Amino acid sequence: MARSIGVANQKGGVGKTTTAINLAASLAVLEYKTLLVDADPQANSTTGVGFDLQNISLSLYDCLVNNELAQDVILKTEIPYLDLIPSHIDLVGAEIEMINYPNRENMLKQILAPIKDKYDVIVIDCSPSLGLITVNALVASDAVIIPVQCEFFALEGLGKLLNTIKIVQSRLNPELKIEGILMTMYDGRLRLSNQVVSEVRRHFEELVFDTIVHRNTRLSEAPSVGKPVILYDAASKGSTNYLNLAKEVLQKNNLTRIREEDRYIE
């Protein structure tokens, strides 16, 4: 049964989609069967793993609104262990169309339920808002990763997100955990970056990942060629950071194992 991890922050520009793409790709490179679910209408995770939106006929929107099965929407990426449920700009309208659905907060969980056994990890790239699609993603997740940039307004909006998570925990998904807070866009040359990391660690202690994602040119360039950074430049700092994050997530969830033995079990 897959571990479902949402990547959420309603504040834009914090590295949310970058984290979803590169965490999923790193898990796949480590030979864990991984599904990336693009639940953001901007569809940046979809293009970031190499798909042209013009050529996508079915997306998460069709699962939510037109009752398409997840297995019929899944696309294979160029990384052997990484699959994708793509997004589409139509997803913007899904919130309005779903508003009168009974059980509307549980739609994504129900969509993913039949395929959870096929994967080790499901990574959900949430919309940069606290609307119905994001609530669906949190209900469908076992845990949530919160990317926070190492900048002056780092903690701005984090309170709202944590409050939303508490509401989801109390009313819709009591099993939801905070997987961790991930510091992104770190520049070791700047005193501010170090101050922000210290402040966040002081506030949230063990909830903060040991891994810190550095500002990295290759990491910024990779989406423009439709590749996770590990395919674009495996030797880059960004690639190393996200591989370390993947290993940390696996260790936190006791998912580390010897893959050859695992193949015999399967």
Short mmCIF file of C-alpha atoms in Angstrom, two decimals:
data_model
loop_
_atom_site.label_atom_id
_atom_site.label_comp_id
_atom_site.label_asym_id
_atom_site.label_seq_id
_atom_site.Cartn_x
_atom_site.Cartn_y
_atom_site.Cartn_z
CA MET A 1 0.00 0.00 0.00
CA ALA A 2 1.49 3.31 -1.09
CA ARG A 3 2.42 6.08 1.31
CA SER A 4 0.66 9.24 0.01
CA ILE A 5 2.52 12.50 0.55
CA GLY A 6 1.06 15.90 -0.32
CA VAL A 7 3.36 18.84 -1.04
CA ALA A 8 1.48 21.97 0.01
CA ASN A 9 1.90 25.67 0.64
CA GLN A 10 -0.62 28.26 -0.49
CA LYS A 11 2.18 30.84 -0.70
CA GLY A 12 3.56 30.93 -4.25
CA GLY A 13 7.22 30.73 -5.21
CA VAL A 14 8.39 28.54 -2.33
CA GLY A 15 9.52 25.56 -4.41
CA LYS A 16 6.36 23.48 -3.98
CA THR A 17 6.19 22.08 -7.53
CA THR A 18 10.00 21.83 -7.74
CA THR A 19 9.86 19.70 -4.60
CA ALA A 20 7.00 17.50 -5.84
CA ILE A 21 8.73 16.81 -9.19
CA ASN A 22 12.20 16.20 -7.82
CA LEU A 23 11.18 14.22 -4.73
CA ALA A 24 9.07 11.91 -6.94
CA ALA A 25 11.90 11.57 -9.50
CA SER A 26 14.47 10.86 -6.78
CA LEU A 27 12.28 8.15 -5.22
CA ALA A 28 11.86 6.60 -8.68
CA VAL A 29 15.62 6.67 -9.34
CA LEU A 30 16.03 4.82 -6.03
CA GLU A 31 13.73 2.19 -7.60
CA TYR A 32 10.62 2.89 -5.56
CA LYS A 33 7.45 2.74 -7.64
CA THR A 34 6.25 6.33 -7.52
CA LEU A 35 3.14 8.11 -8.78
CA LEU A 36 3.21 11.91 -9.15
CA VAL A 37 -0.29 13.41 -9.01
CA ASP A 38 -0.49 16.93 -10.43
CA ALA A 39 -3.38 18.53 -8.52
CA ASP A 40 -2.40 22.07 -9.51
CA PRO A 41 -4.34 23.70 -12.41
CA GLN A 42 -1.10 25.40 -13.53
CA ALA A 43 0.07 21.89 -14.53
CA ASN A 44 3.73 22.70 -13.90
CA SER A 45 4.46 19.20 -12.58
CA THR A 46 3.05 17.79 -15.81
CA THR A 47 5.28 19.91 -18.05
CA GLY A 48 8.17 19.55 -15.59
CA VAL A 49 8.42 15.81 -16.26
CA GLY A 50 8.32 16.25 -20.01
CA PHE A 51 4.69 16.32 -21.20
CA ASP A 52 3.19 18.81 -23.65
CA LEU A 53 -0.22 19.91 -22.36
CA GLN A 54 -1.51 20.09 -25.96
CA ASN A 55 -1.04 16.32 -26.29
CA ILE A 56 -2.82 15.29 -23.08
CA SER A 57 -6.34 14.03 -23.69
CA LEU A 58 -7.23 12.93 -20.13
CA SER A 59 -6.22 14.52 -16.84
CA LEU A 60 -7.08 14.61 -13.15
CA TYR A 61 -10.00 16.87 -14.10
CA ASP A 62 -11.59 13.95 -15.99
CA CYS A 63 -11.23 11.72 -12.91
CA LEU A 64 -12.86 14.30 -10.64
CA VAL A 65 -15.66 15.47 -12.93
CA ASN A 66 -16.17 12.82 -15.64
CA ASN A 67 -15.63 9.65 -13.54
CA GLU A 68 -12.59 8.50 -15.52
CA LEU A 69 -10.60 5.79 -13.74
CA ALA A 70 -7.14 6.79 -12.49
CA GLN A 71 -5.56 3.82 -14.27
CA ASP A 72 -6.84 5.16 -17.62
CA VAL A 73 -5.31 8.60 -17.02
CA ILE A 74 -1.85 7.54 -15.79
CA LEU A 75 1.09 8.35 -18.07
CA LYS A 76 4.54 6.71 -18.02
CA THR A 77 7.44 9.16 -17.73
CA GLU A 78 10.96 8.65 -19.07
CA ILE A 79 12.08 7.53 -15.59
CA PRO A 80 11.26 3.80 -15.34
CA TYR A 81 9.66 3.81 -11.86
CA LEU A 82 7.84 7.16 -12.20
CA ASP A 83 4.22 7.55 -13.41
CA LEU A 84 2.10 10.69 -13.63
CA ILE A 85 -1.55 11.67 -13.31
CA PRO A 86 -1.42 14.92 -15.31
CA SER A 87 -3.22 18.17 -14.66
CA HIS A 88 -4.95 20.59 -17.01
CA ILE A 89 -6.11 24.21 -16.84
CA ASP A 90 -9.68 22.81 -16.73
CA LEU A 91 -8.98 21.86 -13.12
CA VAL A 92 -9.65 25.52 -12.23
CA GLY A 93 -13.34 24.89 -12.94
CA ALA A 94 -13.47 21.57 -11.09
CA GLU A 95 -13.92 23.26 -7.70
CA ILE A 96 -17.14 24.91 -8.90
CA GLU A 97 -18.39 21.73 -10.58
CA MET A 98 -17.68 19.65 -7.46
CA ILE A 99 -19.33 22.06 -5.01
CA ASN A 100 -22.65 20.17 -4.90
CA TYR A 101 -21.12 16.68 -4.93
CA PRO A 102 -21.88 14.61 -1.84
CA ASN A 103 -18.61 13.62 -0.19
CA ARG A 104 -16.81 16.23 -2.31
CA GLU A 105 -13.74 16.42 -0.02
CA ASN A 106 -13.06 12.69 -0.50
CA MET A 107 -13.10 12.55 -4.31
CA LEU A 108 -9.33 12.33 -4.82
CA LYS A 109 -8.95 9.72 -2.07
CA GLN A 110 -11.58 7.56 -3.79
CA ILE A 111 -9.90 8.04 -7.19
CA LEU A 112 -6.51 6.90 -5.87
CA ALA A 113 -7.79 4.01 -3.70
CA PRO A 114 -7.88 1.36 -6.49
CA ILE A 115 -4.25 2.02 -7.54
CA LYS A 116 -2.56 2.48 -4.15
CA ASP A 117 -1.37 -1.13 -4.12
CA LYS A 118 0.60 -0.57 -7.34
CA TYR A 119 2.96 2.01 -5.85
CA ASP A 120 5.37 2.49 -2.97
CA VAL A 121 4.88 6.26 -2.76
CA ILE A 122 2.32 8.71 -4.19
CA VAL A 123 3.42 12.36 -4.30
CA ILE A 124 0.63 14.94 -4.73
CA ASP A 125 1.52 18.42 -5.96
CA CYS A 126 -1.16 20.61 -4.35
CA SER A 127 -2.67 23.78 -5.75
CA PRO A 128 -1.21 27.05 -4.33
CA SER A 129 -4.46 27.86 -2.55
CA LEU A 130 -6.53 26.47 0.28
CA GLY A 131 -9.53 25.58 -1.88
CA LEU A 132 -11.45 22.34 -2.43
CA ILE A 133 -8.78 20.71 -4.61
CA THR A 134 -6.13 21.26 -1.93
CA VAL A 135 -8.48 19.92 0.75
CA ASN A 136 -9.01 16.85 -1.47
CA ALA A 137 -5.25 16.40 -1.71
CA LEU A 138 -4.85 16.64 2.08
CA VAL A 139 -7.67 14.14 2.65
CA ALA A 140 -6.01 11.76 0.16
CA SER A 141 -2.59 12.14 1.84
CA ASP A 142 -1.08 10.23 4.74
CA ALA A 143 1.32 13.10 5.34
CA VAL A 144 2.18 16.55 4.06
CA ILE A 145 5.51 18.20 3.22
CA ILE A 146 5.54 22.00 3.58
CA PRO A 147 8.23 23.80 1.56
CA VAL A 148 9.30 27.11 3.14
CA GLN A 149 11.75 29.45 1.39
CA CYS A 150 14.72 30.90 3.26
CA GLU A 151 13.55 34.49 2.86
CA PHE A 152 12.20 37.30 5.03
CA PHE A 153 8.52 36.36 4.76
CA ALA A 154 9.20 32.66 5.28
CA LEU A 155 6.62 32.15 8.00
CA GLU A 156 3.97 34.32 6.32
CA GLY A 157 0.92 32.23 5.55
CA LEU A 158 2.34 29.15 7.26
CA GLY A 159 -0.10 29.65 10.15
CA LYS A 160 -3.07 29.53 7.76
CA LEU A 161 -1.81 26.32 6.18
CA LEU A 162 -1.20 24.68 9.56
CA ASN A 163 -4.70 25.73 10.62
CA THR A 164 -6.18 24.16 7.47
CA ILE A 165 -4.23 20.97 8.18
CA LYS A 166 -5.65 20.92 11.74
CA ILE A 167 -9.21 21.33 10.39
CA VAL A 168 -8.65 18.48 7.90
CA GLN A 169 -7.21 16.34 10.72
CA SER A 170 -10.16 17.01 13.02
CA ARG A 171 -12.97 16.67 10.48
CA LEU A 172 -11.86 14.68 7.44
CA ASN A 173 -8.55 12.84 7.84
CA PRO A 174 -7.48 12.16 11.44
CA GLU A 175 -4.52 10.09 10.18
CA LEU A 176 -2.91 13.08 8.39
CA LYS A 177 0.59 13.85 9.69
CA ILE A 178 3.03 16.63 8.93
CA GLU A 179 5.87 14.78 7.23
CA GLY A 180 8.11 17.79 7.65
CA ILE A 181 8.93 21.39 6.82
CA LEU A 182 11.46 21.67 4.00
CA MET A 183 13.70 24.73 3.82
CA THR A 184 14.18 25.76 0.17
CA MET A 185 16.12 28.42 -1.81
CA TYR A 186 18.90 28.45 0.78
CA ASP A 187 21.96 30.61 0.08
CA GLY A 188 24.71 29.96 2.60
CA ARG A 189 26.40 33.28 1.73
CA LEU A 190 23.46 35.24 3.09
CA ARG A 191 23.10 35.89 6.80
CA LEU A 192 19.31 36.09 6.27
CA SER A 193 19.13 32.49 4.97
CA ASN A 194 20.91 31.23 8.08
CA GLN A 195 18.70 33.35 10.35
CA VAL A 196 15.52 32.00 8.72
CA VAL A 197 16.68 28.38 9.07
CA SER A 198 17.53 28.97 12.74
CA GLU A 199 14.15 30.65 13.36
CA VAL A 200 12.14 27.87 11.68
CA ARG A 201 14.11 25.17 13.49
CA ARG A 202 13.55 27.00 16.80
CA HIS A 203 9.78 27.20 16.15
CA PHE A 204 9.19 23.72 14.73
CA GLU A 205 12.16 21.69 16.04
CA GLU A 206 12.05 18.05 14.88
CA LEU A 207 9.37 18.82 12.25
CA VAL A 208 12.06 20.46 10.06
CA PHE A 209 13.86 18.16 7.61
CA ASP A 210 17.65 17.85 8.00
CA THR A 211 17.87 18.27 4.22
CA ILE A 212 18.00 21.88 3.00
CA VAL A 213 17.47 22.70 -0.69
CA HIS A 214 20.05 25.23 -1.89
CA ARG A 215 19.55 27.89 -4.54
CA ASN A 216 20.82 26.14 -7.65
CA THR A 217 20.92 27.26 -11.28
CA ARG A 218 20.54 23.74 -12.68
CA LEU A 219 17.47 23.19 -10.48
CA SER A 220 15.91 26.36 -11.92
CA GLU A 221 16.78 25.44 -15.52
CA ALA A 222 15.51 21.84 -15.44
CA PRO A 223 11.75 22.58 -15.86
CA SER A 224 12.44 24.57 -19.06
CA VAL A 225 13.61 21.34 -20.73
CA GLY A 226 10.88 19.22 -19.13
CA LYS A 227 13.18 17.16 -16.94
CA PRO A 228 13.61 16.59 -13.21
CA VAL A 229 17.02 17.90 -12.15
CA ILE A 230 18.36 14.37 -11.65
CA LEU A 231 17.99 13.78 -15.41
CA TYR A 232 19.12 17.28 -16.36
CA ASP A 233 22.28 17.34 -14.22
CA ALA A 234 22.71 14.44 -11.82
CA ALA A 235 25.89 15.95 -10.35
CA SER A 236 24.25 19.27 -9.41
CA LYS A 237 23.68 20.47 -5.85
CA GLY A 238 19.90 20.44 -6.48
CA SER A 239 19.98 16.79 -7.53
CA THR A 240 21.96 15.83 -4.42
CA ASN A 241 19.58 17.81 -2.16
CA TYR A 242 16.47 16.03 -3.48
CA LEU A 243 18.09 12.59 -3.37
CA ASN A 244 18.91 13.28 0.27
CA LEU A 245 15.31 14.38 0.89
CA ALA A 246 14.01 11.17 -0.74
CA LYS A 247 16.27 9.08 1.52
CA GLU A 248 15.14 11.05 4.58
CA VAL A 249 11.46 10.51 3.68
CA LEU A 250 12.08 6.77 3.19
CA GLN A 251 13.88 6.49 6.54
CA LYS A 252 11.12 8.43 8.36
CA ASN A 253 8.55 5.99 7.02
CA ASN A 254 10.62 2.81 7.47
CA LEU A 255 10.46 2.23 3.73
CA THR A 256 14.18 1.66 3.16
CA ARG A 257 14.92 -1.85 1.99
CA ILE A 258 17.13 -3.89 -0.29
CA ARG A 259 15.40 -3.85 -3.65
CA GLU A 260 16.69 -7.25 -4.86
CA GLU A 261 15.13 -9.00 -1.86
CA ASP A 262 11.96 -7.01 -2.40
CA ARG A 263 11.70 -8.28 -5.98
CA TYR A 264 11.74 -11.87 -4.74
CA ILE A 265 8.96 -11.07 -2.26
CA GLU A 266 6.84 -9.56 -5.01
#
